[in-house]
Amino acid sequence: MDLSSKSRVLPTQPGVYLFKNAAGGIIYVGKAKDLRARVRTYFLAGSQENAKTGSLVREAADFETIVVDTEAEALALENTLIKQHQPRFNVLLRDDKTYPYIKLSQEVFPRVSVTRRVVRDGSEYFGPYFPAGLAYRLLHFIQKYFQLCSCRRDLSRPHARPCFQYQLHRCLGPCMPGLVTQERYQQAARDTRLFLSGRQPELARDLRQRRDAAAAGERFEEAAGYRDLLTVLEDIQERQKMHAVEGQDADVVGLYREGARAALHVFPMRHGRVVDRREFFWEALPDEEASDAELLGALLKQIYLEQPYLPPRIDAPMDFEDRAALEATLTAQRGSRVEIALPQRGAKKEMLELAERNARLSFARRFRAPAAEQQAEEQWAALGRALEVELSAGARRVECFDISHFQGAETVASMVVWAAGKMRRGEYRRYRIREVAGVDDFRSMAEVVRRRYRRRLAEGGELPGLILIDGGIGQLHAAQAVLTELGLEQVPLASLAKREELVFVPGREAEPVRLDHHSNELHLLQMIRDEAHRFAITFHRERRGKANVRSELLAVPGIGPATTRKLLRHFGSVSGVRAADAAALAEVMPEARAQTVWNHLHLEQQEPTEILKN
């Protein structure tokens, strides 16, 4: 039976249909209120004049259907199957999967963390956040001002001592009995919820009451803490200037499109304030002839059917076919009414126009970028393909580490940054190895990677799209263990061995990547690696030079480290000290000792025959 005949005997119930190619692969997923009526349209005369429909029907070798009870169920199942199979004729929402959320767990003492996976485990998820660094900055803010637990300690059993975050005053210490009551901790968790929900005015009112009560009870240190937090919140509110007429939650959506390219911009508004922005881009839509309304409907389904928090209202720029069905599905998902509104006037219409203007600007920034930016994008994509690693298009940044030592002494490390097509010398970092005695490149690498990314997480700094290690499998595994320890195992990692220029990637160590010696990708990795090595060697020479300078002065009888530091501060260098006469030296130290230093630097360095001649 041909497909057209098969479509005429389909059930008339709601459901999902899946087109397959000759190899059995799913190439398109759609949903229908009436399966027979919808699928038959693909085979009617004139329907294949549409480029996408024509290509789809020509490639389709078969289709199958799944019957459900309601159109809302069909909508949810369609979205699940699109996510699962990623059919090439569907509009796919690719960007959103990399955005992080802030997770507040449902434990007796809730802990806070950043995650890119949303699991229906009873936890509360806030976000997603764009850019990704915003989530880490918010985590840092919560640790500093609300002091919720963010480590992985088992809180169901008591510990003998609190964690390191408690020592830094960034955790209330629920892991150790007696440090914080459950009531006090739950209050901090409630404050965090209010803050992440955009309910700063409500939080500020509560904090003022607590500040005044603490001051009245002469708990002045506690009152000062509330005062400082209020100051920060007021500054945040001052910078969030955009308001809606009503103070309710809503998402405002703007769409801009040119041919097969499109940009979607979302303003999440919480209690009348714009608290974030989200951007999505498509470079090659499968159906250029599809209307903006069809595109908008497909995108909104993928965005909101998987989102843990749903606002009561979504303001859309135009109507689309499945609006009523999507409203019903989201209402059931939220447990209360979700309206997809089409504002026509007033402040809501103005906000909608603002979202559309931002979508247009985002489109221009993304697709009309300068040639250098496009070249950097292509270079980054080519590097990912060469390494067979998925590199995020939004994080075109490599951080490379190298260890340097001389005969086991003065071990140092360097970290250099390549971003958007060029080396960023202002972001280079140098490290003295503190925790490792003697020569141990593996433990030294672990130390420096831990110090770098523990601090980046604490400060909410940008994470790289690729971490490159100068070394072989041992150094790679040392770095990998630290990243796993810090919860950063999702950050791509590779090492470049010097001798054969092999690239090792975790999980594929037995089959290292052998890049062509003339390839641009190998030259890029070599250039970054060599720059890290140069920077480490330079730092090591400086450290050895300073050590030699100090040792020369410390060899003077009666001169210790404190006097050595005084001399170097006063005269600038050993050459300056040597050029000074005894009277000048006496300005820094007692006269007798100044003469001793002068004699040591001048008389004792002359040949004996020269002393006799004097």
Coordinates of C-alpha atoms in Angstrom, one line a residue:
M1 CA 0.0 0.0 0.0
D2 CA 1.4 3.4 -1.0
L3 CA 1.6 6.2 1.7
S4 CA -1.3 8.2 0.2
S5 CA -3.6 5.1 0.5
K6 CA -2.3 4.3 3.9
S7 CA -3.2 7.8 5.1
R8 CA -6.8 7.4 4.1
V9 CA -7.4 4.6 6.6
L10 CA -5.8 6.3 9.6
P11 CA -8.0 6.8 12.7
T12 CA -9.6 10.2 13.2
Q13 CA -8.4 10.5 16.8
P14 CA -5.7 12.8 18.2
G15 CA -2.2 11.5 18.0
V16 CA 1.4 11.8 16.8
Y17 CA 2.7 10.8 13.3
L18 CA 6.3 9.9 12.5
F19 CA 7.7 10.0 8.9
K20 CA 10.6 7.5 8.3
N21 CA 13.2 7.2 5.5
A22 CA 14.2 4.1 3.7
A23 CA 16.7 3.2 6.4
G24 CA 14.0 3.4 9.1
G25 CA 15.3 6.7 10.6
I26 CA 12.7 9.2 11.8
I27 CA 12.9 12.3 9.7
Y28 CA 9.8 14.2 11.0
V29 CA 7.5 14.2 13.9
G30 CA 4.1 16.0 14.0
K31 CA 1.0 16.0 16.0
A32 CA -2.7 16.1 15.0
K33 CA -6.1 16.7 16.4
D34 CA -7.3 14.3 13.7
L35 CA -4.6 11.9 12.4
R36 CA -6.3 11.0 9.2
A37 CA -7.2 14.6 8.2
R38 CA -3.7 15.9 9.0
V39 CA -1.5 13.2 7.4
R40 CA -3.6 13.1 4.2
T41 CA -2.8 16.8 3.6
Y42 CA 0.8 15.8 2.8
F43 CA -0.3 13.8 -0.2
L44 CA -3.0 16.1 -1.7
A45 CA -2.4 17.8 -5.1
G46 CA -0.4 21.0 -4.7
S47 CA 0.7 20.4 -1.1
Q48 CA 4.2 19.4 -2.3
E49 CA 4.8 22.8 -3.9
N50 CA 6.1 23.8 -0.5
A51 CA 9.8 23.0 -0.6
K52 CA 10.0 21.4 2.8
T53 CA 6.8 19.3 2.3
G54 CA 8.0 18.2 -1.1
S55 CA 11.5 17.1 0.2
L56 CA 9.9 15.4 3.2
V57 CA 7.4 13.3 1.1
R58 CA 10.0 12.4 -1.5
E59 CA 12.4 11.1 1.2
A60 CA 9.7 9.4 3.3
A61 CA 9.4 5.6 2.8
D62 CA 6.9 5.0 5.6
F63 CA 5.1 6.6 8.5
E64 CA 3.6 5.3 11.7
T65 CA 1.2 6.9 14.2
I66 CA 0.5 6.9 17.9
V67 CA -3.0 7.5 19.1
V68 CA -3.6 9.4 22.4
D69 CA -6.8 10.6 24.2
T70 CA -6.4 14.4 23.9
E71 CA -4.8 17.0 21.7
A72 CA -2.8 18.2 24.8
E73 CA -1.4 14.7 25.2
A74 CA -0.4 14.7 21.5
L75 CA 1.4 18.0 22.0
A76 CA 3.4 16.7 24.9
L77 CA 4.3 13.4 23.2
E78 CA 5.3 15.3 20.0
N79 CA 7.8 17.4 22.0
T80 CA 9.2 14.3 23.7
L81 CA 9.8 12.5 20.4
I82 CA 11.4 15.5 18.8
K83 CA 13.8 15.8 21.7
Q84 CA 14.5 12.1 21.6
H85 CA 15.0 11.6 17.8
Q86 CA 16.1 15.1 16.7
P87 CA 14.4 14.7 13.2
R88 CA 16.1 16.8 10.5
F89 CA 12.8 18.2 9.1
N90 CA 11.7 19.5 12.5
V91 CA 12.7 22.9 13.9
L92 CA 15.1 22.0 16.7
L93 CA 15.8 24.1 19.8
R94 CA 19.5 23.5 20.2
D95 CA 20.8 26.4 22.2
D96 CA 18.8 26.0 25.3
K97 CA 20.3 22.7 26.4
T98 CA 23.6 24.4 27.4
Y99 CA 22.0 27.0 29.7
P100 CA 22.5 26.4 33.4
Y101 CA 19.9 26.4 36.2
I102 CA 20.3 27.1 39.9
K103 CA 19.0 24.2 41.9
L104 CA 17.6 24.4 45.5
S105 CA 17.3 20.8 46.8
Q106 CA 14.4 19.6 48.9
E107 CA 16.4 18.4 51.9
V108 CA 15.9 19.3 55.5
F109 CA 18.8 21.7 55.0
P110 CA 18.4 22.7 51.3
R111 CA 21.6 23.0 49.4
V112 CA 22.2 25.3 46.4
S113 CA 24.1 24.3 43.2
V114 CA 24.4 25.1 39.5
T115 CA 23.3 22.4 37.1
R116 CA 22.5 21.9 33.4
R117 CA 20.2 18.9 34.0
V118 CA 16.7 19.4 35.2
V119 CA 15.4 16.3 37.0
R120 CA 11.9 16.0 38.4
D121 CA 13.2 15.1 41.9
G122 CA 11.2 17.6 44.0
S123 CA 14.0 20.2 43.9
E124 CA 13.3 23.8 42.8
Y125 CA 15.0 25.0 39.6
F126 CA 15.5 28.7 38.8
G127 CA 16.6 29.8 35.3
P128 CA 17.9 29.0 32.8
Y129 CA 20.5 31.7 32.9
F130 CA 22.1 33.5 30.0
P131 CA 25.0 33.9 29.8
A132 CA 26.1 30.9 31.7
G133 CA 28.4 33.0 34.0
L134 CA 25.4 34.7 35.4
A135 CA 24.4 31.4 37.2
Y136 CA 27.8 31.2 38.9
R137 CA 27.7 34.9 39.9
L138 CA 24.3 34.3 41.5
L139 CA 25.6 31.2 43.3
H140 CA 28.5 33.3 44.6
F141 CA 26.0 36.0 45.8
I142 CA 23.9 33.3 47.6
Q143 CA 26.9 31.8 49.3
K144 CA 28.1 35.3 50.4
Y145 CA 24.8 36.8 51.7
F146 CA 22.5 33.8 52.4
Q147 CA 25.2 31.2 53.2
L148 CA 23.4 28.1 52.0
C149 CA 25.3 24.8 51.8
S150 CA 26.8 24.3 48.4
C151 CA 29.1 21.3 49.0
R152 CA 28.4 17.6 48.5
R153 CA 28.7 16.5 52.2
D154 CA 26.2 14.0 53.5
L155 CA 24.0 16.2 55.7
S156 CA 22.1 13.3 57.2
R157 CA 25.0 12.5 59.6
P158 CA 27.0 14.9 61.8
H159 CA 30.6 15.8 61.0
A160 CA 33.4 16.5 63.4
R161 CA 34.3 19.8 61.8
P162 CA 32.6 22.1 59.3
C163 CA 33.5 22.4 55.7
F164 CA 35.9 24.9 54.1
Q165 CA 33.0 27.2 53.0
Y166 CA 32.0 27.7 56.6
Q167 CA 35.5 29.0 57.4
L168 CA 35.1 31.5 54.6
H169 CA 31.7 32.7 56.1
R170 CA 29.9 31.3 53.0
C171 CA 27.9 28.5 54.6
L172 CA 25.9 28.4 57.8
G173 CA 27.4 25.0 58.7
P174 CA 24.5 22.6 58.8
C175 CA 26.9 19.6 58.6
M176 CA 28.1 20.2 62.2
P177 CA 25.7 20.1 65.2
G178 CA 25.2 23.4 67.1
L179 CA 26.3 25.8 64.4
V180 CA 22.9 26.7 63.0
T181 CA 19.3 25.8 63.9
Q182 CA 16.9 24.3 61.3
E183 CA 14.6 27.3 61.7
R184 CA 17.5 29.8 61.0
Y185 CA 18.6 27.7 57.9
Q186 CA 15.1 27.5 56.5
Q187 CA 14.8 31.3 56.8
A188 CA 17.9 31.6 54.7
A189 CA 16.5 29.2 52.2
R190 CA 13.3 31.2 52.0
D191 CA 15.3 34.4 51.5
T192 CA 17.1 32.6 48.6
R193 CA 13.8 31.6 47.0
L194 CA 12.5 35.2 47.2
F195 CA 15.7 36.5 45.7
L196 CA 15.9 34.0 42.8
S197 CA 12.1 34.5 42.1
G198 CA 12.7 38.2 41.5
R199 CA 10.7 39.1 44.7
Q200 CA 13.3 41.6 46.0
P201 CA 10.8 44.1 47.4
E202 CA 9.2 41.4 49.5
L203 CA 12.6 40.2 50.7
A204 CA 13.7 43.8 51.5
R205 CA 10.6 44.3 53.7
D206 CA 11.4 41.1 55.6
L207 CA 15.0 42.2 56.0
R208 CA 14.1 45.7 57.3
Q209 CA 11.8 44.1 60.0
R210 CA 14.6 41.8 61.1
R211 CA 17.2 44.6 61.0
D212 CA 15.0 46.8 63.2
A213 CA 14.2 43.9 65.6
A214 CA 18.0 43.0 65.9
A215 CA 18.8 46.7 66.6
A216 CA 16.1 46.9 69.2
G217 CA 17.5 43.8 70.9
E218 CA 21.0 45.4 70.8
R219 CA 22.2 42.6 68.4
F220 CA 24.2 45.2 66.5
E221 CA 26.4 42.8 64.5
E222 CA 23.3 40.9 63.2
A223 CA 21.6 44.3 62.4
A224 CA 24.7 45.4 60.4
G225 CA 24.6 42.2 58.4
Y226 CA 20.9 42.9 57.4
R227 CA 21.8 46.5 56.6
D228 CA 24.6 45.4 54.2
L229 CA 22.3 43.0 52.4
L230 CA 19.6 45.6 52.1
T231 CA 22.1 48.0 50.5
V232 CA 23.0 45.3 47.9
L233 CA 19.4 44.5 47.2
E234 CA 18.5 48.2 46.8
D235 CA 21.4 48.5 44.3
I236 CA 20.1 45.5 42.3
Q237 CA 16.6 47.0 42.2
E238 CA 18.0 50.4 41.1
R239 CA 19.6 48.7 38.1
Q240 CA 16.4 46.8 37.1
K241 CA 14.5 49.7 35.7
M242 CA 12.1 48.1 33.3
H243 CA 8.5 47.6 34.7
A244 CA 5.3 46.2 33.5
V245 CA 1.9 47.7 34.4
E246 CA 1.1 44.7 36.5
G247 CA 3.4 43.2 39.0
Q248 CA 2.8 39.6 38.0
D249 CA 5.1 37.0 36.4
A250 CA 5.2 36.8 32.6
D251 CA 7.6 35.9 29.8
V252 CA 7.7 38.3 26.8
V253 CA 8.7 36.8 23.5
G254 CA 10.2 38.5 20.4
L255 CA 10.9 36.9 17.1
Y256 CA 13.0 38.2 14.1
R257 CA 13.7 36.2 11.0
E258 CA 15.3 36.4 7.6
G259 CA 14.8 33.4 5.3
A260 CA 16.3 30.3 7.0
R261 CA 17.8 32.2 9.9
A262 CA 16.0 33.3 13.0
A263 CA 16.5 34.8 16.5
L264 CA 14.1 34.4 19.4
H265 CA 14.4 36.7 22.4
V266 CA 12.7 36.1 25.8
F267 CA 12.4 38.6 28.6
P268 CA 11.4 36.7 31.8
M269 CA 9.5 39.2 34.0
R270 CA 9.1 38.4 37.7
H271 CA 6.8 40.7 39.8
G272 CA 6.8 43.3 37.1
R273 CA 10.6 43.4 36.6
V274 CA 12.8 42.1 33.8
V275 CA 15.1 39.8 35.6
D276 CA 17.0 38.1 32.7
R277 CA 17.1 37.6 29.0
R278 CA 17.3 34.4 26.9
E279 CA 18.4 34.2 23.2
F280 CA 18.0 31.4 20.7
F281 CA 19.3 31.3 17.2
W282 CA 18.8 29.1 14.1
E283 CA 21.1 29.2 11.1
A284 CA 19.4 26.8 8.8
L285 CA 15.7 26.3 9.4
P286 CA 14.4 23.1 7.7
D287 CA 11.5 25.0 6.0
E288 CA 12.2 28.5 4.7
E289 CA 8.6 28.8 3.4
A290 CA 7.0 28.1 6.8
S291 CA 5.3 31.2 8.2
D292 CA 6.5 33.0 11.3
A293 CA 3.5 31.8 13.2
E294 CA 4.3 28.1 12.4
L295 CA 7.9 28.7 13.5
L296 CA 6.9 30.5 16.7
G297 CA 4.5 27.7 17.7
A298 CA 7.2 25.0 17.1
L299 CA 9.7 27.0 19.2
L300 CA 7.4 27.8 22.1
K301 CA 6.4 24.2 22.5
Q302 CA 10.0 23.1 22.8
I303 CA 10.9 25.9 25.2
Y304 CA 8.1 25.6 27.7
L305 CA 7.1 21.9 27.7
E306 CA 10.5 21.2 29.3
Q307 CA 10.8 24.2 31.6
P308 CA 10.5 23.5 35.3
Y309 CA 9.1 27.0 36.2
L310 CA 6.2 28.3 34.1
P311 CA 4.9 31.8 34.4
P312 CA 1.1 32.4 34.5
R313 CA 1.4 34.5 31.2
I314 CA 3.4 34.3 28.0
D315 CA 3.1 37.3 25.8
A316 CA 3.6 36.3 22.1
P317 CA 3.9 38.5 19.1
M318 CA 1.4 36.6 17.0
D319 CA -1.2 33.9 17.1
F320 CA -0.3 30.3 16.0
E321 CA -2.2 27.1 15.3
D322 CA -1.6 25.2 18.5
R323 CA -2.0 28.1 21.0
A324 CA -5.1 26.7 22.7
A325 CA -3.7 23.2 23.0
L326 CA -0.3 24.5 24.3
E327 CA -2.2 26.7 26.9
A328 CA -4.1 23.6 28.1
T329 CA -1.0 21.5 28.3
L330 CA 1.0 24.1 30.2
T331 CA -1.9 24.8 32.5
A332 CA -2.0 21.1 33.5
Q333 CA 1.8 21.1 33.9
R334 CA 1.8 24.2 36.1
G335 CA -1.3 23.2 38.1
S336 CA -2.9 26.7 37.5
R337 CA -3.9 28.8 34.5
V338 CA -1.2 29.6 31.9
E339 CA -2.3 32.2 29.3
I340 CA -0.6 32.7 26.0
A341 CA -1.6 36.3 25.4
L342 CA -1.4 38.6 22.3
P343 CA -1.1 42.1 23.7
Q344 CA -2.4 44.8 21.4
R345 CA -2.0 48.0 23.3
G346 CA -0.5 49.6 26.4
A347 CA 2.6 48.7 28.4
K348 CA 2.4 45.0 27.6
K349 CA 2.5 45.8 23.8
E350 CA 5.4 48.1 24.4
M351 CA 7.3 45.3 26.2
L352 CA 6.5 43.0 23.3
E353 CA 7.9 45.5 20.8
L354 CA 11.0 45.9 23.0
A355 CA 11.5 42.1 22.9
E356 CA 11.2 42.1 19.1
R357 CA 13.7 45.0 18.8
N358 CA 16.1 42.9 20.9
A359 CA 15.5 39.9 18.7
R360 CA 16.4 42.0 15.7
L361 CA 19.6 43.3 17.4
S362 CA 20.6 39.8 18.5
F363 CA 20.1 38.6 14.9
A364 CA 22.3 41.3 13.5
R365 CA 25.0 40.7 16.1
R366 CA 25.0 36.9 15.4
F367 CA 24.6 36.8 11.7
R368 CA 26.1 40.0 10.5
A369 CA 29.3 39.7 12.6
P370 CA 32.6 41.0 11.3
A371 CA 34.8 38.6 9.2
A372 CA 37.2 38.1 12.1
E373 CA 34.3 36.9 14.4
Q374 CA 33.0 34.5 11.7
Q375 CA 36.6 33.2 11.2
A376 CA 36.9 32.6 14.9
E377 CA 33.6 30.7 14.9
E378 CA 34.7 28.5 12.0
Q379 CA 38.1 27.9 13.7
W380 CA 36.4 26.8 16.9
A381 CA 34.0 24.5 15.0
A382 CA 36.8 22.9 13.1
L383 CA 38.8 22.3 16.3
G384 CA 35.8 20.5 17.8
R385 CA 35.5 18.3 14.7
A386 CA 39.2 17.5 14.7
L387 CA 39.2 16.5 18.3
E388 CA 35.8 14.7 18.0
V389 CA 34.7 16.7 21.0
E390 CA 31.5 18.7 21.3
L391 CA 32.6 22.3 21.9
S392 CA 30.0 24.8 22.9
A393 CA 29.6 27.6 20.3
G394 CA 28.9 30.1 23.1
A395 CA 32.3 29.5 24.9
R396 CA 35.0 29.9 22.3
R397 CA 37.8 29.9 24.9
V398 CA 40.8 27.7 25.6
E399 CA 42.7 27.8 28.9
C400 CA 46.0 26.0 28.8
F401 CA 48.2 24.8 31.7
D402 CA 52.0 24.1 31.9
I403 CA 54.3 23.1 34.7
S404 CA 57.9 24.2 34.9
H405 CA 60.7 23.4 37.3
F406 CA 64.5 23.3 37.4
Q407 CA 66.1 20.3 39.0
G408 CA 63.1 19.9 41.3
A409 CA 63.4 23.4 42.7
E410 CA 61.0 26.4 42.4
T411 CA 58.2 24.5 40.7
V412 CA 55.8 26.9 39.0
A413 CA 52.8 26.8 36.6
S414 CA 51.3 29.0 34.0
M415 CA 47.8 29.4 32.6
V416 CA 47.3 31.2 29.3
V417 CA 44.0 32.1 27.5
W418 CA 43.0 31.9 23.9
A419 CA 39.6 33.4 23.2
A420 CA 37.7 34.4 20.1
G421 CA 40.7 34.0 17.8
K422 CA 43.5 35.6 19.8
M423 CA 45.7 35.2 22.9
R424 CA 44.4 37.2 25.9
R425 CA 47.6 38.2 27.7
G426 CA 45.7 40.3 30.2
E427 CA 44.1 37.1 31.5
Y428 CA 47.3 35.0 31.8
R429 CA 48.0 33.7 35.3
R430 CA 51.1 32.4 37.1
Y431 CA 51.2 30.0 40.1
R432 CA 53.8 29.0 42.6
I433 CA 53.3 25.3 43.5
R434 CA 52.7 25.3 47.3
E435 CA 51.4 21.8 48.2
V436 CA 53.9 19.5 46.4
A437 CA 57.4 18.8 47.6
G438 CA 60.0 17.8 45.0
V439 CA 59.2 16.9 41.4
D440 CA 55.7 15.6 40.8
D441 CA 54.2 17.0 37.6
F442 CA 50.9 15.1 38.1
R443 CA 50.2 16.5 41.6
S444 CA 51.4 19.9 40.6
M445 CA 49.0 19.9 37.7
A446 CA 46.2 18.8 40.0
E447 CA 47.0 21.6 42.4
V448 CA 47.0 24.4 39.8
V449 CA 43.8 23.2 38.1
R450 CA 42.1 23.0 41.5
R451 CA 43.2 26.5 42.5
R452 CA 42.1 28.0 39.1
Y453 CA 38.6 26.5 38.9
R454 CA 37.8 26.5 42.6
R455 CA 38.3 30.3 42.5
R456 CA 36.4 30.6 39.2
L457 CA 33.4 28.9 40.7
A458 CA 33.6 31.0 43.9
E459 CA 33.7 34.2 41.9
G460 CA 31.2 33.2 39.2
G461 CA 33.8 33.7 36.5
E462 CA 33.6 32.5 32.9
L463 CA 34.5 28.8 32.3
P464 CA 36.4 27.8 29.2
G465 CA 35.0 25.9 26.3
L466 CA 38.2 23.7 26.3
I467 CA 40.9 23.0 28.9
L468 CA 44.2 22.1 27.3
I469 CA 47.0 20.4 29.3
D470 CA 50.6 20.4 28.3
G471 CA 51.6 16.8 28.9
G472 CA 50.5 13.2 28.4
I473 CA 48.0 10.8 29.9
G474 CA 49.2 11.3 33.5
Q475 CA 48.7 15.0 33.5
L476 CA 45.3 14.6 31.7
H477 CA 44.1 12.2 34.4
A478 CA 45.3 14.5 37.2
A479 CA 43.3 17.4 35.7
Q480 CA 40.3 15.2 35.0
A481 CA 40.1 14.0 38.7
V482 CA 40.1 17.6 39.9
L483 CA 37.4 18.7 37.5
T484 CA 35.2 15.8 38.6
E485 CA 35.8 16.7 42.2
L486 CA 34.7 20.3 41.5
G487 CA 31.6 19.2 39.5
L488 CA 33.0 20.4 36.2
E489 CA 33.3 17.1 34.4
Q490 CA 31.2 18.6 31.6
V491 CA 33.9 21.0 30.6
P492 CA 35.8 19.5 27.6
L493 CA 39.4 18.5 28.4
A494 CA 42.4 17.4 26.3
S495 CA 46.2 17.1 26.6
L496 CA 48.9 17.6 24.0
A497 CA 52.0 15.5 24.4
K498 CA 55.2 17.1 23.2
R499 CA 57.1 14.3 21.6
E500 CA 54.7 12.9 19.0
E501 CA 52.1 15.8 19.2
L502 CA 49.3 13.4 20.1
V503 CA 46.1 14.7 21.6
F504 CA 44.6 12.7 24.4
V505 CA 41.0 13.0 25.4
P506 CA 39.4 11.4 28.5
G507 CA 37.8 8.1 27.8
R508 CA 39.8 7.7 24.5
E509 CA 43.3 7.5 25.9
A510 CA 44.1 4.2 24.0
E511 CA 43.3 5.9 20.7
P512 CA 44.8 9.4 20.8
V513 CA 43.9 11.9 18.1
R514 CA 46.6 12.2 15.5
L515 CA 46.1 15.5 13.8
D516 CA 47.7 16.2 10.4
H517 CA 51.1 18.0 11.0
H518 CA 50.0 20.6 8.5
S519 CA 46.5 21.1 9.8
N520 CA 45.4 24.5 11.2
E521 CA 43.9 22.8 14.2
L522 CA 47.2 21.2 15.3
H523 CA 49.0 24.5 14.7
L524 CA 46.4 26.3 16.9
L525 CA 46.9 23.8 19.8
Q526 CA 50.7 24.0 19.4
M527 CA 50.7 27.8 19.5
I528 CA 48.6 27.9 22.7
R529 CA 50.7 25.1 24.3
D530 CA 54.0 26.8 23.3
E531 CA 52.7 30.1 24.7
A532 CA 51.9 28.4 28.1
H533 CA 55.3 26.9 28.1
R534 CA 57.0 30.2 27.3
F535 CA 55.1 32.0 30.0
A536 CA 55.9 29.3 32.6
I537 CA 59.7 29.3 31.7
T538 CA 59.8 33.2 31.9
F539 CA 58.1 33.0 35.3
H540 CA 60.5 30.3 36.4
R541 CA 63.6 32.3 35.4
E542 CA 62.3 35.3 37.3
R543 CA 61.8 33.2 40.4
R544 CA 65.3 31.7 40.1
G545 CA 66.7 35.2 39.6
K546 CA 65.0 36.5 42.7
A547 CA 66.2 33.5 44.7
N548 CA 69.8 34.1 43.6
V549 CA 69.5 37.8 44.5
R550 CA 68.2 37.0 48.0
S551 CA 70.8 34.3 48.5
E552 CA 73.6 36.7 47.7
L553 CA 72.4 39.2 50.4
L554 CA 71.5 36.4 52.9
A555 CA 75.2 35.2 52.6
V556 CA 76.3 38.4 54.4
P557 CA 76.9 37.6 58.1
G558 CA 74.2 39.1 60.3
I559 CA 71.7 39.7 57.5
G560 CA 68.4 38.0 57.7
P561 CA 65.3 37.9 55.5
A562 CA 63.8 41.0 57.1
T563 CA 66.9 43.2 56.5
T564 CA 67.2 41.7 52.9
R565 CA 63.6 42.8 52.2
K566 CA 64.4 46.3 53.6
L567 CA 67.5 46.7 51.4
L568 CA 65.7 45.6 48.2
R569 CA 62.8 47.9 48.9
H570 CA 65.0 50.8 49.6
F571 CA 67.6 50.4 46.8
G572 CA 65.4 48.5 44.2
S573 CA 67.9 45.6 43.5
V574 CA 71.2 44.0 44.5
S575 CA 72.9 46.3 41.9
G576 CA 71.5 49.3 43.8
V577 CA 72.7 47.9 47.1
R578 CA 76.1 47.2 45.7
A579 CA 76.3 50.8 44.2
A580 CA 75.5 52.4 47.6
D581 CA 78.3 53.5 50.0
A582 CA 78.4 52.6 53.7
A583 CA 76.7 55.9 54.6
A584 CA 73.7 55.2 52.3
L585 CA 73.4 51.7 53.7
A586 CA 73.4 53.1 57.2
E587 CA 70.1 54.8 56.4
V588 CA 68.5 51.4 56.4
M589 CA 70.4 49.6 59.2
P590 CA 72.8 50.3 62.1
E591 CA 76.2 51.8 61.0
A592 CA 78.3 48.9 62.0
R593 CA 76.2 46.4 60.1
A594 CA 76.1 48.7 57.1
Q595 CA 79.9 48.6 57.0
T596 CA 79.9 44.8 57.2
V597 CA 77.5 44.6 54.2
W598 CA 79.7 47.0 52.2
N599 CA 82.8 45.1 53.0
H600 CA 81.2 41.8 52.0
L601 CA 79.9 43.1 48.7
H602 CA 83.1 44.8 47.7
L603 CA 86.2 43.7 49.6
E604 CA 85.4 40.0 49.9
Q605 CA 84.6 39.7 46.2
Q606 CA 88.0 41.1 45.1
E607 CA 91.0 38.9 44.3
P608 CA 93.5 38.6 47.3
T609 CA 96.2 40.3 45.2
E610 CA 94.0 43.3 44.6
I611 CA 93.4 43.7 48.4
L612 CA 97.2 43.6 49.0
K613 CA 97.7 46.3 46.4
N614 CA 95.5 48.6 48.4

